[in-house]
Short mmCIF file of C-alpha atoms in Angstrom, two decimals:
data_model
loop_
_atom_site.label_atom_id
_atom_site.label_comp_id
_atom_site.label_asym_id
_atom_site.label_seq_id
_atom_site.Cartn_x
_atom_site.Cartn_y
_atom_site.Cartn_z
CA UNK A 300 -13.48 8.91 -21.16
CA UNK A 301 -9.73 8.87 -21.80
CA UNK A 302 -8.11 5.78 -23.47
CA UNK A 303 -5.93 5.78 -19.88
CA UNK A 304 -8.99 5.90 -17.88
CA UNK A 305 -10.63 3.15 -20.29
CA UNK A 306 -7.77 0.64 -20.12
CA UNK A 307 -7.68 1.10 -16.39
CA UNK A 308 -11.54 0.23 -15.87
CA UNK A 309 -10.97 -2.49 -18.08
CA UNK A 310 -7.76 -4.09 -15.76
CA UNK A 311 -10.52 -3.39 -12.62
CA UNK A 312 -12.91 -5.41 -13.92
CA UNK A 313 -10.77 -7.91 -14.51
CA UNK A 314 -11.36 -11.07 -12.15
CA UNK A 315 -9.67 -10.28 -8.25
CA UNK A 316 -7.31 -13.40 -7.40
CA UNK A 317 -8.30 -16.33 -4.62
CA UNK A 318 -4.57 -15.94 -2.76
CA UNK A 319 -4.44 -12.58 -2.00
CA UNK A 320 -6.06 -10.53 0.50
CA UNK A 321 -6.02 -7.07 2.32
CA UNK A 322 -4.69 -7.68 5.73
CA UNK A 323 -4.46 -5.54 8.94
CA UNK A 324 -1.38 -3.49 10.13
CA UNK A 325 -0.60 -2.16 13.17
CA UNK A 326 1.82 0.84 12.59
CA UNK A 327 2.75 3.15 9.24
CA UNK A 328 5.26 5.42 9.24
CA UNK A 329 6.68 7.81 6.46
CA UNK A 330 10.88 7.63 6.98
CA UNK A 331 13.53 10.24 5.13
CA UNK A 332 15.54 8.18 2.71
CA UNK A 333 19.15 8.42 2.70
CA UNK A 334 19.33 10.85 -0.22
CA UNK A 335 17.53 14.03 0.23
CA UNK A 336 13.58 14.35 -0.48
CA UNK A 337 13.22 10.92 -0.60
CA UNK A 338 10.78 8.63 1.43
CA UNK A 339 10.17 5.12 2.80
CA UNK A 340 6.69 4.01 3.62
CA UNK A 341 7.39 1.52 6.95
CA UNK A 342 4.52 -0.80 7.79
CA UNK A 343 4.43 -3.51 10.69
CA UNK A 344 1.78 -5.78 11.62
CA UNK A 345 1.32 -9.52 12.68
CA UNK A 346 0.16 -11.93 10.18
CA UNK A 347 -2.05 -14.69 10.34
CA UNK A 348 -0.02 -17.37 8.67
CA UNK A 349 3.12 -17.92 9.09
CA UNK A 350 4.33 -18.17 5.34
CA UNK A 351 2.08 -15.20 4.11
CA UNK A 352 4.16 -12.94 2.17
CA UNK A 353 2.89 -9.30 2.80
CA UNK A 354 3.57 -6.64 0.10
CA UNK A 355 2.56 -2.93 0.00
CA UNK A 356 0.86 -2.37 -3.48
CA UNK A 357 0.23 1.42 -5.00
CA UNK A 358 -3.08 1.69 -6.09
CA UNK A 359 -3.05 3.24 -9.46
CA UNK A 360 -4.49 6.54 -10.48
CA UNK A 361 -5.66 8.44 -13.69
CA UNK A 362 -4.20 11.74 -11.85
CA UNK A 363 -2.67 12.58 -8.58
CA UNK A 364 -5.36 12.41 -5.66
CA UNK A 365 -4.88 14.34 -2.49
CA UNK A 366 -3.78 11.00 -0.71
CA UNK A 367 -2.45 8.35 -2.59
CA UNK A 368 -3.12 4.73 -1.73
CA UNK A 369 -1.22 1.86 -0.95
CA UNK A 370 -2.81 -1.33 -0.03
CA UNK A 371 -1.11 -3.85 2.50
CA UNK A 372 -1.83 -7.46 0.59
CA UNK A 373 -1.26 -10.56 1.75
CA UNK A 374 -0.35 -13.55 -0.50
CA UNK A 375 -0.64 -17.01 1.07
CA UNK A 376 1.17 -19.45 -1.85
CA UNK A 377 -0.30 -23.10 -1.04
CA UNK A 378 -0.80 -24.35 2.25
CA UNK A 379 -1.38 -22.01 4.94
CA UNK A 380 0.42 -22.68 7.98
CA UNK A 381 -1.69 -21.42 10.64
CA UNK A 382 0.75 -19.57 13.71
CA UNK A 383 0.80 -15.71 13.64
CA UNK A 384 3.98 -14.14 13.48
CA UNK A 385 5.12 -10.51 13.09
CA UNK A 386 5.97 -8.51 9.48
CA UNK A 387 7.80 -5.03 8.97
CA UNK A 388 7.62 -4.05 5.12
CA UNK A 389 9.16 -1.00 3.07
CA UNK A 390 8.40 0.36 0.03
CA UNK A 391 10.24 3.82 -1.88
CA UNK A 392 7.37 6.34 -2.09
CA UNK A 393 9.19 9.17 -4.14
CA UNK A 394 7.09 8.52 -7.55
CA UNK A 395 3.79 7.76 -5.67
CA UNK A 396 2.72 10.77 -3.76
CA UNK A 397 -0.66 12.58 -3.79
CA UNK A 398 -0.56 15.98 -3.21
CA UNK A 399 -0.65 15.85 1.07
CA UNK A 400 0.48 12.16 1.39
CA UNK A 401 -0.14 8.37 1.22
CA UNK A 402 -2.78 6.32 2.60
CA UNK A 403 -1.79 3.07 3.98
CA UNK A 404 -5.55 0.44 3.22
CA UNK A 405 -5.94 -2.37 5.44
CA UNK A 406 -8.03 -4.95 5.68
CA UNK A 407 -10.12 -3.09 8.41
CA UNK A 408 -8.29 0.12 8.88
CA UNK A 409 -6.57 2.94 6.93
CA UNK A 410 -3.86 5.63 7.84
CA UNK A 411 -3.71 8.98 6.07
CA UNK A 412 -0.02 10.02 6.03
CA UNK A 413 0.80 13.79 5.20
CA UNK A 414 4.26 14.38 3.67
CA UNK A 415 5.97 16.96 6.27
CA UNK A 416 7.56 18.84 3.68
CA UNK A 417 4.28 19.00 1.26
CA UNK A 418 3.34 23.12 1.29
CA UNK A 419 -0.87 23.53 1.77
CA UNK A 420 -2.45 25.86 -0.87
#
């Protein structure tokens, strides 16, 4: 086992926080960026408390899988205030690619995304 893939079994067994969750999405979509070959990862959803803050998260990898993931988590700080209400969240995917796409990982659901410009061996 590499020292990389050590240390990163070491930060997974590390205790998983009380406050943050996976939570469901309802759409993912890969955008062009402004600037040529670059991409936005666009997910929308509605969350079940009103002040959760919902960030997309890479998973992180030892090398490049096929698809890579990116987990939609949702951190409730405090009280939660119990209303739904909708979310739309970006996140750059240029350094985070696998080698067809990204997978968006829900709380009960996941989305393969292909890169249209990726070339199949």
């Amino acid at each position: 086992m590499s020292t990389l893939e050590q240390s990163l079994s070491q930060f997974r067994a590390l205790p998983k926080p009380e406050s943050s969750r996976l939570i469901d999405f309802e759409e993912a979509e890969i955008r062009p960026g402004i600037v040529s070959d670059t991409y936005i990862l666009i997910v929308r959803g509605t969350k079940p408390y009103l002040n959760l803050e919902v960030n997309l998260v890479p998973l992180v990898y030892v090398q490049q899988p096929e698809y890579w993931g990116i987990e939609v988590v949702g951190t409730l700080p405090g009280i939660g205030l119990p209303a739904t209400a909708p979310y739309t969240v970006s996140l750059p995917v240029d350094g985070i690619r696998g080698k067809q796409g990204i997978e968006v990982i829900g709380a009960n659901c996941s989305k393969q995304l292909p890169f249209l410009d990726v070339k199949h061996s």
